[in-house]
CSV table of C-alpha atoms in Angstrom, one decimal:
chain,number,residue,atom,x,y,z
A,1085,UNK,CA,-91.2,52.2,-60.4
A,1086,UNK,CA,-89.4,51.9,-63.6
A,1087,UNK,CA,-88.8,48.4,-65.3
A,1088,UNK,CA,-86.1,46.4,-64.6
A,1089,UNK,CA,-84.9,46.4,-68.2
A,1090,UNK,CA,-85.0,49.9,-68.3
A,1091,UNK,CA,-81.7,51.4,-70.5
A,1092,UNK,CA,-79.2,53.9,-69.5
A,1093,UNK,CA,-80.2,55.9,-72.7
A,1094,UNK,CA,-83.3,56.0,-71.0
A,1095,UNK,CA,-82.9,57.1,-67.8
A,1096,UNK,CA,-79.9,59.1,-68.6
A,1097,UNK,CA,-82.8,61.1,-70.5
A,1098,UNK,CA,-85.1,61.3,-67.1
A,1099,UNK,CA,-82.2,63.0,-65.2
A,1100,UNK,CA,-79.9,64.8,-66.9
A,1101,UNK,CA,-78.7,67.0,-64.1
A,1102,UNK,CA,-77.0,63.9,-62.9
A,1103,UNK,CA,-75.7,62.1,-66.1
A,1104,UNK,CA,-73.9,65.4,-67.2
A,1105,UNK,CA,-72.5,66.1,-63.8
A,1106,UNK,CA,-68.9,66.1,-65.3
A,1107,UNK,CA,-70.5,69.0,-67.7
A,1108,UNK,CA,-70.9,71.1,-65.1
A,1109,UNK,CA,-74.7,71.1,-64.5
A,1110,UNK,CA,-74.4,70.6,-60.8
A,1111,UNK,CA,-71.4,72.9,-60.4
A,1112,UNK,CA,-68.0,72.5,-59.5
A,1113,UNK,CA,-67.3,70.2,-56.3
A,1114,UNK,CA,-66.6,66.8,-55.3
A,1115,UNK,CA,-69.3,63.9,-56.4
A,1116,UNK,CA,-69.8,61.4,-53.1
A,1117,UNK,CA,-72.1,58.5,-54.3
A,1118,UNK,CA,-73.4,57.2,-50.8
A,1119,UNK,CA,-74.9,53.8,-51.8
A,1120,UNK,CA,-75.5,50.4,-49.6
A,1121,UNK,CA,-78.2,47.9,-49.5
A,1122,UNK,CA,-81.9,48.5,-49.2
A,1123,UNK,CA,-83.4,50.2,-46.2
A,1124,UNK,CA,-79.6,51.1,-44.4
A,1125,UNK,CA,-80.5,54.4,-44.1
A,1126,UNK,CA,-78.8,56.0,-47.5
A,1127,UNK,CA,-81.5,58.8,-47.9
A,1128,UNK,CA,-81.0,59.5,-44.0
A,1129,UNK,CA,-77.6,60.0,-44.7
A,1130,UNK,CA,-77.8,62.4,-47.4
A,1131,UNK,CA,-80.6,64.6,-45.6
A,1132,UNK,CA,-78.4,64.7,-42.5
A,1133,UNK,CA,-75.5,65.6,-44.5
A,1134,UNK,CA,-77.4,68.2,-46.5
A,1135,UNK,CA,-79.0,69.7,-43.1
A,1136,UNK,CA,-82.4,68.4,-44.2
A,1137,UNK,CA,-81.7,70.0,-47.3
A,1138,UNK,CA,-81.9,67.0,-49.9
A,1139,UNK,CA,-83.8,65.5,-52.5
A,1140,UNK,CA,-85.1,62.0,-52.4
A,1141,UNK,CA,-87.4,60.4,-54.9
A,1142,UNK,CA,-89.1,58.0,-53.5
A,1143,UNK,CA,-92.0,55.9,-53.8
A,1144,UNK,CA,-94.0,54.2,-50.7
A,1145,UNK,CA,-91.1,55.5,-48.3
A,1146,UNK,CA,-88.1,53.5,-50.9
A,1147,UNK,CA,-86.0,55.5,-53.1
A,1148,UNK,CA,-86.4,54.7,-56.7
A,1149,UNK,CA,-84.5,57.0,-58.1
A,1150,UNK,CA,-81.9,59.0,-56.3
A,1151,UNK,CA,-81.4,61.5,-53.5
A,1152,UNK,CA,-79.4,64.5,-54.0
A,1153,UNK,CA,-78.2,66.8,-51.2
A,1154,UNK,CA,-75.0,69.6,-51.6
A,1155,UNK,CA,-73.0,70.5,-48.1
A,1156,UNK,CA,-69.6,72.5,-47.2
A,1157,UNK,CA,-66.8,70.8,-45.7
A,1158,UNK,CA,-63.8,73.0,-44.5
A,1159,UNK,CA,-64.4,74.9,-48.1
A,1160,UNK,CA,-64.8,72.0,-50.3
A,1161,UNK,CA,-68.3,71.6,-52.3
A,1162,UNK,CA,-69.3,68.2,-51.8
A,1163,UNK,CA,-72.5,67.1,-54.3
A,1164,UNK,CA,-73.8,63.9,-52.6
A,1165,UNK,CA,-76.0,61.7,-54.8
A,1166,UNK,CA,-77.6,58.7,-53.0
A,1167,UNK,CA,-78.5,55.5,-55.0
A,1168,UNK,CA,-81.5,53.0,-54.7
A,1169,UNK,CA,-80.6,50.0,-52.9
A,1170,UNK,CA,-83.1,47.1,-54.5
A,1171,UNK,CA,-81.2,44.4,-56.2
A,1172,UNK,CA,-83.4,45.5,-60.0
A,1173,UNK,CA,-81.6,49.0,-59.6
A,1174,UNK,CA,-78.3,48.4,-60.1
A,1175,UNK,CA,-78.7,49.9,-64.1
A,1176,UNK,CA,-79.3,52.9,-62.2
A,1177,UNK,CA,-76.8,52.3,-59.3
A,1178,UNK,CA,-73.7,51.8,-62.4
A,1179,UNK,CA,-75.2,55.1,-64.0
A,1180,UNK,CA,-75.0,57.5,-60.4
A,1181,UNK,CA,-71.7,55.7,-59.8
A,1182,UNK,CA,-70.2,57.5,-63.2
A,1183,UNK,CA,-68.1,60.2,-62.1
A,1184,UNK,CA,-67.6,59.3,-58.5
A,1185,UNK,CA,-65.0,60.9,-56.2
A,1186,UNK,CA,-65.6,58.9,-53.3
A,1187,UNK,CA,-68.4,56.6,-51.9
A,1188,UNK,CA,-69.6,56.6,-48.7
A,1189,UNK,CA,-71.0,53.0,-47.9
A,1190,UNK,CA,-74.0,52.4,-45.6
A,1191,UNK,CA,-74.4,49.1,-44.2
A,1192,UNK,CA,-77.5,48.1,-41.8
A,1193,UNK,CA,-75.2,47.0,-38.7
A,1194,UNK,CA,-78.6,46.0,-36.9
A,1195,UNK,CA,-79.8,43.5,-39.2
A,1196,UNK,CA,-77.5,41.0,-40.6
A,1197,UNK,CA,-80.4,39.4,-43.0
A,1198,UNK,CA,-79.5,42.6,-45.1
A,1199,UNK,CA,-76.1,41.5,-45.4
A,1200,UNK,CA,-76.6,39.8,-48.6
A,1201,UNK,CA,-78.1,42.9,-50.2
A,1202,UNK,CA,-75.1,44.8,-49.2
A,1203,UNK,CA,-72.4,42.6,-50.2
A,1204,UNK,CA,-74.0,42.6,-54.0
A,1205,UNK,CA,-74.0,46.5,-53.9
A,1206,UNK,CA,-70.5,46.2,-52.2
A,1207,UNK,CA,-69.2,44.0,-55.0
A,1208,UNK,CA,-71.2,46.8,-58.0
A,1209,UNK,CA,-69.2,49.4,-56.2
A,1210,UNK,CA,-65.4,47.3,-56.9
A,1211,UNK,CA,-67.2,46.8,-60.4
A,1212,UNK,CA,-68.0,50.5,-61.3
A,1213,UNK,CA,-65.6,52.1,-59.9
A,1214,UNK,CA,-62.2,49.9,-59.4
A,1215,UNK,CA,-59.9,51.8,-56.9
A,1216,UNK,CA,-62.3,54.3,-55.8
A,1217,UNK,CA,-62.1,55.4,-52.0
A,1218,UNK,CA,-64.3,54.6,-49.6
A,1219,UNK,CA,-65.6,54.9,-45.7
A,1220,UNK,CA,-68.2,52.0,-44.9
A,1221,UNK,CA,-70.7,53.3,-42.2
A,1222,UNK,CA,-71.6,50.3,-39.9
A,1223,UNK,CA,-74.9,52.6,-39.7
A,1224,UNK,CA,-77.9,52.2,-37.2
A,1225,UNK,CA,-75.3,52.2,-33.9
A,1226,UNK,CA,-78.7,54.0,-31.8
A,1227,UNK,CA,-80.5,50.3,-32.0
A,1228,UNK,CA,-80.0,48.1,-29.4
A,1229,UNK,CA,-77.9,45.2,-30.4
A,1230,UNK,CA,-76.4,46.8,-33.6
A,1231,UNK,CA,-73.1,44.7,-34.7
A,1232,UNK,CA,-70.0,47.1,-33.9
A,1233,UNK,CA,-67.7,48.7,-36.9
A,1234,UNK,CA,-65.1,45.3,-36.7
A,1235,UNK,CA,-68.1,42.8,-37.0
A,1236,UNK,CA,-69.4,44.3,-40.3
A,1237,UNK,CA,-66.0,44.4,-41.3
A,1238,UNK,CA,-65.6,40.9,-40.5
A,1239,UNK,CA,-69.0,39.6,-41.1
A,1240,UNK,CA,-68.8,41.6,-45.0
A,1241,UNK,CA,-65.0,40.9,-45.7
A,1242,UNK,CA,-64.3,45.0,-45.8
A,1243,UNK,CA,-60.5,45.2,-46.5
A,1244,UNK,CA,-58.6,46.3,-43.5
A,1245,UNK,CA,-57.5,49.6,-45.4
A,1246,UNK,CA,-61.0,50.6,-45.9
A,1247,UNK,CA,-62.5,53.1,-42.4
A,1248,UNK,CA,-65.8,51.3,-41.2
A,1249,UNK,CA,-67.4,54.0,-39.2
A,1250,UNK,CA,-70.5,53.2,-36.2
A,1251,UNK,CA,-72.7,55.8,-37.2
A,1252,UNK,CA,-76.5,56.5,-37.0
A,1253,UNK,CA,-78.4,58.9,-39.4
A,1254,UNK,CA,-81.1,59.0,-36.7
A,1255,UNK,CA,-78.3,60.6,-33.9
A,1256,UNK,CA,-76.5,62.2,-35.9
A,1257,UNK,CA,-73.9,59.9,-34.4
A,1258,UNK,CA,-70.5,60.3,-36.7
A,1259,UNK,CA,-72.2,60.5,-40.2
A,1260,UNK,CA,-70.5,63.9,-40.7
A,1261,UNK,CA,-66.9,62.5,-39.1
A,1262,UNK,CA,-67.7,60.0,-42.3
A,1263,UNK,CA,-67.9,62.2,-44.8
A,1264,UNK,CA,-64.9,63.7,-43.1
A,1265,UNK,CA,-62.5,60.8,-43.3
A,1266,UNK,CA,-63.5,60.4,-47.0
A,1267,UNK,CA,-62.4,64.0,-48.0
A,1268,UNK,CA,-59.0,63.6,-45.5
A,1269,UNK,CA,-58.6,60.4,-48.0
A,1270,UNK,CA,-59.3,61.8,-51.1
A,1271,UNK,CA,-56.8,64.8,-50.3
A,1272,UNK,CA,-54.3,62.8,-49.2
A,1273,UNK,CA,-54.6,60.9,-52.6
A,1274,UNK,CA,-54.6,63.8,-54.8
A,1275,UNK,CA,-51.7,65.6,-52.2
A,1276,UNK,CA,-48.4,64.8,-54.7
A,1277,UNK,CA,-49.5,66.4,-57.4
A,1278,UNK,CA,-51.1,69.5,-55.3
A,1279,UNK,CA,-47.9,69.8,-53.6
A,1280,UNK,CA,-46.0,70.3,-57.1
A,1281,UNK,CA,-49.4,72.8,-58.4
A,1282,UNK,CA,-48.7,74.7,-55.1
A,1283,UNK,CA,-45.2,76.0,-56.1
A,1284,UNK,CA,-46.5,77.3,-59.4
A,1285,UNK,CA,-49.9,78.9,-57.7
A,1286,UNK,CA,-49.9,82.3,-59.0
A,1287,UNK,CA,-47.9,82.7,-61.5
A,1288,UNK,CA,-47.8,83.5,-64.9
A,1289,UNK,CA,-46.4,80.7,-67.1
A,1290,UNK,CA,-46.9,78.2,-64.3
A,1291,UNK,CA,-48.7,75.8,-66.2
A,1292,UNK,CA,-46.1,75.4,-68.5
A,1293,UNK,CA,-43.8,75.0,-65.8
A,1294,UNK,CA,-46.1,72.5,-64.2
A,1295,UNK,CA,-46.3,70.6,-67.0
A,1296,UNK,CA,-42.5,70.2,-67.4
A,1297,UNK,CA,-42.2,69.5,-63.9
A,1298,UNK,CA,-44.3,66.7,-64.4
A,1299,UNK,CA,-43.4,65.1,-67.7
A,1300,UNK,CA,-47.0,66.0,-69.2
A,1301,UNK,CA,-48.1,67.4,-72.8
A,1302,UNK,CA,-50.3,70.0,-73.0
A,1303,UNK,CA,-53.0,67.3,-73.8
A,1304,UNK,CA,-52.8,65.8,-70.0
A,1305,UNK,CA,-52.1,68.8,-68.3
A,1306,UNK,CA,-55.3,70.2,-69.7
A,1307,UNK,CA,-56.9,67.0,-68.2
A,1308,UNK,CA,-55.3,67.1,-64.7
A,1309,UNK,CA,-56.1,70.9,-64.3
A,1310,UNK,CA,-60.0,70.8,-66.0
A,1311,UNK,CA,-60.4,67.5,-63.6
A,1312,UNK,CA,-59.2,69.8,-60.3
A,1313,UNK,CA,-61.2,73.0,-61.1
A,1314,UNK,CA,-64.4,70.7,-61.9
A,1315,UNK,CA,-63.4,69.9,-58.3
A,1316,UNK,CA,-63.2,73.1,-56.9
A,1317,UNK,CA,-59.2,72.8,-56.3
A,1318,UNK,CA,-57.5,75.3,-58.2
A,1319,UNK,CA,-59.2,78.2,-60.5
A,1320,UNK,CA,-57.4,78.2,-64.5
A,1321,UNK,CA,-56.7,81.0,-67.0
A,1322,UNK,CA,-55.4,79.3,-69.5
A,1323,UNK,CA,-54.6,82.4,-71.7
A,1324,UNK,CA,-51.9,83.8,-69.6
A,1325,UNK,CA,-50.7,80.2,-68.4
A,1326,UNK,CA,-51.9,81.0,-64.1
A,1327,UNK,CA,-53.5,78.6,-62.3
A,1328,UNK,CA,-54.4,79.5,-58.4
A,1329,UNK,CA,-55.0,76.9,-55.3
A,1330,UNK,CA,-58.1,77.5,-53.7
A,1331,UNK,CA,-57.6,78.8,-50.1
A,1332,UNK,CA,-59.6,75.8,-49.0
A,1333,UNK,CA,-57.1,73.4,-50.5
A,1334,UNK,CA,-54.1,75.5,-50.0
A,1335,UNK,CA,-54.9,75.6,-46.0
A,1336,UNK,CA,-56.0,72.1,-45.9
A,1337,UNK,CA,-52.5,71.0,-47.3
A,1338,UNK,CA,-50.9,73.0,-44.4
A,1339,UNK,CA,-53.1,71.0,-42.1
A,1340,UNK,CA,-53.9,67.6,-43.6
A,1341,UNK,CA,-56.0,67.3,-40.4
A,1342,UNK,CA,-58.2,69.7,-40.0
A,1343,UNK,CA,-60.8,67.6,-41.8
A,1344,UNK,CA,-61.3,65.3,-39.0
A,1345,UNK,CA,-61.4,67.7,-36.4
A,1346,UNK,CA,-65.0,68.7,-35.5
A,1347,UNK,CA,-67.9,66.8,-34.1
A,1348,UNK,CA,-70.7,65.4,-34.6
Protein backbone atom coordinates (compact mmCIF):
# COMPACT_ATOMS: atom_id res chain seq x y z
CA UNK A 1 0.00 0.00 0.00
CA UNK A 2 1.52 3.28 -0.70
CA UNK A 3 1.87 6.14 2.00
CA UNK A 4 -0.62 8.41 2.57
CA UNK A 5 1.65 11.38 1.79
CA UNK A 6 2.50 9.95 -1.25
CA UNK A 7 2.84 12.94 -4.32
CA UNK A 8 1.26 13.12 -7.50
CA UNK A 9 4.83 13.44 -9.13
CA UNK A 10 5.13 10.24 -7.67
CA UNK A 11 2.54 8.21 -8.65
CA UNK A 12 2.02 10.00 -11.82
CA UNK A 13 5.58 8.27 -12.36
CA UNK A 14 4.09 4.58 -11.34
CA UNK A 15 1.33 4.80 -14.02
CA UNK A 16 1.88 6.64 -16.74
CA UNK A 17 -0.58 5.09 -19.04
CA UNK A 18 -3.11 6.79 -16.98
CA UNK A 19 -1.63 10.33 -16.25
CA UNK A 20 -0.95 10.86 -20.01
CA UNK A 21 -4.39 9.58 -21.05
CA UNK A 22 -5.09 13.05 -22.78
CA UNK A 23 -1.63 12.14 -24.82
CA UNK A 24 -3.09 9.53 -26.29
CA UNK A 25 -1.54 6.45 -24.49
CA UNK A 26 -4.83 4.70 -23.94
CA UNK A 27 -6.22 5.68 -27.33
CA UNK A 28 -8.91 7.73 -28.49
CA UNK A 29 -12.43 7.33 -26.60
CA UNK A 30 -14.28 8.59 -23.80
CA UNK A 31 -12.61 8.48 -20.07
CA UNK A 32 -15.54 7.22 -17.41
CA UNK A 33 -13.96 7.46 -13.85
CA UNK A 34 -16.35 5.07 -11.83
CA UNK A 35 -15.50 6.02 -8.26
CA UNK A 36 -17.66 5.69 -4.81
CA UNK A 37 -16.81 4.77 -1.37
CA UNK A 38 -14.91 1.66 -0.19
CA UNK A 39 -16.20 -1.78 -0.84
CA UNK A 40 -19.52 -0.50 -3.22
CA UNK A 41 -18.64 -2.67 -5.68
CA UNK A 42 -16.45 -0.16 -8.10
CA UNK A 43 -13.96 -2.96 -9.37
CA UNK A 44 -17.27 -5.18 -10.03
CA UNK A 45 -18.48 -2.58 -11.99
CA UNK A 46 -15.61 -2.15 -14.28
CA UNK A 47 -15.19 -6.01 -14.84
CA UNK A 48 -18.79 -6.24 -15.71
CA UNK A 49 -18.57 -3.43 -17.98
CA UNK A 50 -15.35 -4.72 -19.47
CA UNK A 51 -16.94 -8.40 -19.92
CA UNK A 52 -14.46 -9.58 -17.27
CA UNK A 53 -11.99 -7.96 -19.24
CA UNK A 54 -10.43 -5.45 -16.67
CA UNK A 55 -7.60 -4.72 -14.64
CA UNK A 56 -7.75 -4.23 -10.91
CA UNK A 57 -4.82 -3.73 -8.64
CA UNK A 58 -5.53 -4.82 -5.56
CA UNK A 59 -4.18 -5.84 -2.40
CA UNK A 60 -6.01 -8.35 0.14
CA UNK A 61 -9.22 -8.14 -2.12
CA UNK A 62 -9.16 -3.76 -1.96
CA UNK A 63 -8.06 -1.86 -4.76
CA UNK A 64 -5.06 0.33 -4.09
CA UNK A 65 -4.48 1.52 -7.13
CA UNK A 66 -6.87 1.54 -9.95
CA UNK A 67 -8.95 -0.74 -12.27
CA UNK A 68 -8.95 -0.31 -15.85
CA UNK A 69 -11.39 -1.96 -18.22
CA UNK A 70 -12.19 -0.57 -22.20
CA UNK A 71 -15.88 -1.60 -23.66
CA UNK A 72 -18.08 -0.52 -26.92
CA UNK A 73 -21.15 1.26 -26.63
CA UNK A 74 -23.31 1.85 -29.88
CA UNK A 75 -19.60 2.75 -31.52
CA UNK A 76 -18.20 4.87 -28.87
CA UNK A 77 -14.84 3.72 -27.06
CA UNK A 78 -15.37 4.09 -23.58
CA UNK A 79 -11.87 3.77 -21.34
CA UNK A 80 -13.27 3.14 -17.79
CA UNK A 81 -10.72 3.69 -14.94
CA UNK A 82 -11.99 2.80 -11.40
CA UNK A 83 -10.55 4.63 -8.28
CA UNK A 84 -9.73 3.33 -4.78
CA UNK A 85 -12.29 4.09 -2.35
CA UNK A 86 -10.30 4.43 1.25
CA UNK A 87 -10.54 7.92 2.66
CA UNK A 88 -6.00 8.08 2.46
CA UNK A 89 -6.52 7.67 -1.49
CA UNK A 90 -8.08 10.56 -2.40
CA UNK A 91 -4.22 12.01 -3.88
CA UNK A 92 -4.83 9.31 -6.11
CA UNK A 93 -8.73 9.58 -6.52
CA UNK A 94 -7.95 13.79 -7.77
CA UNK A 95 -5.13 12.30 -10.11
CA UNK A 96 -7.62 9.37 -12.04
CA UNK A 97 -10.30 12.08 -11.91
CA UNK A 98 -7.99 14.39 -14.43
CA UNK A 99 -9.35 14.15 -17.71
CA UNK A 100 -12.75 12.78 -16.86
CA UNK A 101 -15.71 12.62 -19.31
CA UNK A 102 -18.16 11.38 -17.08
CA UNK A 103 -18.35 9.52 -13.68
CA UNK A 104 -20.22 6.81 -12.92
CA UNK A 105 -20.91 6.80 -9.06
CA UNK A 106 -21.28 3.62 -6.94
CA UNK A 107 -22.96 3.83 -3.73
CA UNK A 108 -23.47 0.73 -1.31
CA UNK A 109 -27.41 0.94 -1.17
CA UNK A 110 -27.31 -2.07 1.34
CA UNK A 111 -25.33 -0.61 3.99
CA UNK A 112 -25.97 2.85 5.10
CA UNK A 113 -22.76 2.91 7.63
CA UNK A 114 -20.86 3.42 4.24
CA UNK A 115 -22.64 6.43 3.68
CA UNK A 116 -20.17 8.58 5.20
CA UNK A 117 -17.36 7.23 2.98
CA UNK A 118 -19.43 8.01 0.03
CA UNK A 119 -20.52 11.35 0.72
CA UNK A 120 -16.58 12.43 1.20
CA UNK A 121 -15.81 10.86 -2.33
CA UNK A 122 -19.14 12.39 -3.53
CA UNK A 123 -18.05 15.85 -2.36
CA UNK A 124 -13.93 15.01 -4.14
CA UNK A 125 -15.88 14.36 -7.21
CA UNK A 126 -17.86 18.31 -7.18
CA UNK A 127 -14.17 19.30 -6.09
CA UNK A 128 -12.18 17.70 -9.04
CA UNK A 129 -14.29 17.88 -11.50
CA UNK A 130 -17.03 20.96 -11.10
CA UNK A 131 -19.85 20.41 -13.61
CA UNK A 132 -18.93 17.09 -14.66
CA UNK A 133 -21.86 14.52 -15.53
CA UNK A 134 -22.85 11.90 -13.67
CA UNK A 135 -25.22 8.65 -13.04
CA UNK A 136 -25.14 7.46 -9.25
CA UNK A 137 -25.67 3.58 -9.08
CA UNK A 138 -27.72 2.83 -5.80
CA UNK A 139 -25.56 -0.47 -6.38
CA UNK A 140 -26.07 -3.91 -4.49
CA UNK A 141 -30.15 -4.02 -5.42
CA UNK A 142 -29.64 -8.33 -5.33
CA UNK A 143 -29.35 -8.00 -1.25
CA UNK A 144 -32.20 -8.22 0.62
CA UNK A 145 -33.09 -5.00 2.17
CA UNK A 146 -30.92 -2.74 -0.09
CA UNK A 147 -32.34 1.05 0.20
CA UNK A 148 -34.17 1.86 -3.27
CA UNK A 149 -32.54 4.55 -5.94
CA UNK A 150 -34.84 7.63 -4.15
CA UNK A 151 -33.58 6.72 -0.61
CA UNK A 152 -29.78 7.08 -1.55
CA UNK A 153 -30.84 10.02 -3.21
CA UNK A 154 -32.47 11.21 -0.26
CA UNK A 155 -30.41 9.82 2.44
CA UNK A 156 -26.92 11.38 0.25
CA UNK A 157 -28.53 14.72 -0.82
CA UNK A 158 -27.93 13.61 -4.81
CA UNK A 159 -29.44 16.58 -6.75
CA UNK A 160 -32.65 15.75 -8.46
CA UNK A 161 -30.99 16.36 -12.00
CA UNK A 162 -28.46 13.74 -11.30
CA UNK A 163 -29.95 9.59 -12.63
CA UNK A 164 -29.55 7.34 -9.40
CA UNK A 165 -29.78 3.98 -10.96
CA UNK A 166 -30.64 0.34 -8.66
CA UNK A 167 -28.10 -1.72 -10.06
CA UNK A 168 -26.11 -4.77 -8.92
CA UNK A 169 -22.57 -5.70 -10.32
CA UNK A 170 -23.35 -9.21 -9.03
CA UNK A 171 -26.77 -9.56 -11.48
CA UNK A 172 -25.73 -7.72 -13.93
CA UNK A 173 -28.90 -5.80 -12.91
CA UNK A 174 -28.75 -2.25 -15.02
CA UNK A 175 -24.90 -1.50 -14.66
CA UNK A 176 -24.70 -1.34 -18.44
CA UNK A 177 -28.24 0.83 -18.74
CA UNK A 178 -25.76 3.09 -16.36
CA UNK A 179 -23.12 3.51 -18.39
CA UNK A 180 -25.82 4.03 -21.00
CA UNK A 181 -27.55 7.01 -19.47
CA UNK A 182 -24.06 8.59 -18.97
CA UNK A 183 -23.15 8.55 -22.72
CA UNK A 184 -27.09 9.62 -23.71
CA UNK A 185 -25.98 12.63 -21.19
CA UNK A 186 -22.74 13.43 -22.39
CA UNK A 187 -24.13 13.42 -26.13
CA UNK A 188 -26.82 15.42 -25.41
CA UNK A 189 -24.25 17.97 -23.80
CA UNK A 190 -21.86 18.01 -26.49
CA UNK A 191 -25.14 17.88 -29.27
CA UNK A 192 -25.06 21.94 -30.27
CA UNK A 193 -21.97 22.10 -31.31
CA UNK A 194 -22.08 18.49 -33.22
CA UNK A 195 -25.13 19.67 -34.88
CA UNK A 196 -23.20 22.83 -36.35
CA UNK A 197 -19.83 20.13 -37.15
CA UNK A 198 -22.48 17.97 -38.92
CA UNK A 199 -23.28 20.50 -41.77
CA UNK A 200 -19.57 20.92 -42.51
CA UNK A 201 -18.83 16.91 -42.31
CA UNK A 202 -17.00 16.25 -45.35
CA UNK A 203 -15.92 18.98 -46.87
CA UNK A 204 -13.04 20.68 -47.79
CA UNK A 205 -12.63 24.08 -46.09
CA UNK A 206 -15.17 23.16 -43.52
CA UNK A 207 -13.15 23.94 -40.63
CA UNK A 208 -12.85 27.29 -41.62
CA UNK A 209 -16.33 27.54 -42.13
CA UNK A 210 -16.91 25.93 -38.80
CA UNK A 211 -14.92 28.22 -37.18
CA UNK A 212 -16.77 31.31 -38.58
CA UNK A 213 -19.94 29.77 -37.87
CA UNK A 214 -19.03 29.71 -34.45
CA UNK A 215 -17.16 32.90 -33.71
CA UNK A 216 -13.75 30.87 -32.92
CA UNK A 217 -9.90 31.54 -33.91
CA UNK A 218 -8.04 29.01 -35.25
CA UNK A 219 -6.54 28.70 -31.60
CA UNK A 220 -10.01 27.29 -30.19
CA UNK A 221 -11.16 25.56 -32.98
CA UNK A 222 -7.97 23.54 -32.95
CA UNK A 223 -8.96 22.83 -29.26
CA UNK A 224 -12.68 21.94 -29.85
CA UNK A 225 -11.82 19.59 -32.82
CA UNK A 226 -8.33 17.91 -31.04
CA UNK A 227 -10.77 17.53 -27.76
CA UNK A 228 -13.60 15.53 -30.18
CA UNK A 229 -11.22 13.30 -32.12
CA UNK A 230 -9.33 12.36 -28.64
CA UNK A 231 -12.89 11.36 -28.17
CA UNK A 232 -13.53 9.36 -30.98
CA UNK A 233 -16.21 12.04 -32.57
CA UNK A 234 -15.09 13.28 -35.64
CA UNK A 235 -11.60 12.23 -37.60
CA UNK A 236 -9.41 15.83 -38.69
CA UNK A 237 -7.10 16.56 -41.71
CA UNK A 238 -6.12 19.67 -40.97
CA UNK A 239 -4.10 20.23 -44.19
CA UNK A 240 -6.97 20.36 -46.47
CA UNK A 241 -9.37 22.00 -43.81
CA UNK A 242 -12.00 18.32 -43.69
CA UNK A 243 -13.12 17.13 -40.67
CA UNK A 244 -15.67 13.86 -40.83
CA UNK A 245 -18.38 12.70 -38.06
CA UNK A 246 -17.90 9.40 -37.10
CA UNK A 247 -20.85 7.09 -38.22
CA UNK A 248 -21.28 6.30 -34.51
CA UNK A 249 -21.97 9.90 -33.62
CA UNK A 250 -23.50 10.87 -36.81
CA UNK A 251 -26.28 7.97 -36.26
CA UNK A 252 -26.59 8.55 -32.71
CA UNK A 253 -27.57 12.27 -33.45
CA UNK A 254 -30.30 10.95 -35.75
CA UNK A 255 -31.47 8.87 -32.79
CA UNK A 256 -30.57 10.51 -29.46
CA UNK A 257 -32.11 7.29 -28.11
CA UNK A 258 -30.68 4.54 -29.15
CA UNK A 259 -28.28 4.54 -26.20
CA UNK A 260 -30.73 3.54 -23.74
CA UNK A 261 -32.36 1.02 -25.67
CA UNK A 262 -30.88 -2.45 -24.89
CA UNK A 263 -30.89 -4.49 -21.76
CA UNK A 264 -29.26 -5.69 -19.34
Amino acid sequence: MFPVGCSKRFLGWIFPCEFRFLEGLCGSGLKILVTGGFRAGKSSVVKALSSGDSINIEKHGTTVALDYGKTDVSGLTIHLFGTPGLKHFRVLREILSKGADGVLFVVDSADERRDEEALTVWREVKEFLPGVVCVVMANKQDIDGARRPEEVREALGIPGDVPVVGTSAVTGLNVSLSLRRLLALLVKKAAPILSVLDAYDGEVGGISRFSEKMGFNLSSTRKVLNWLELRGYLDVDWRTEVFWLRDAIKTILKSPDMLLRGSD
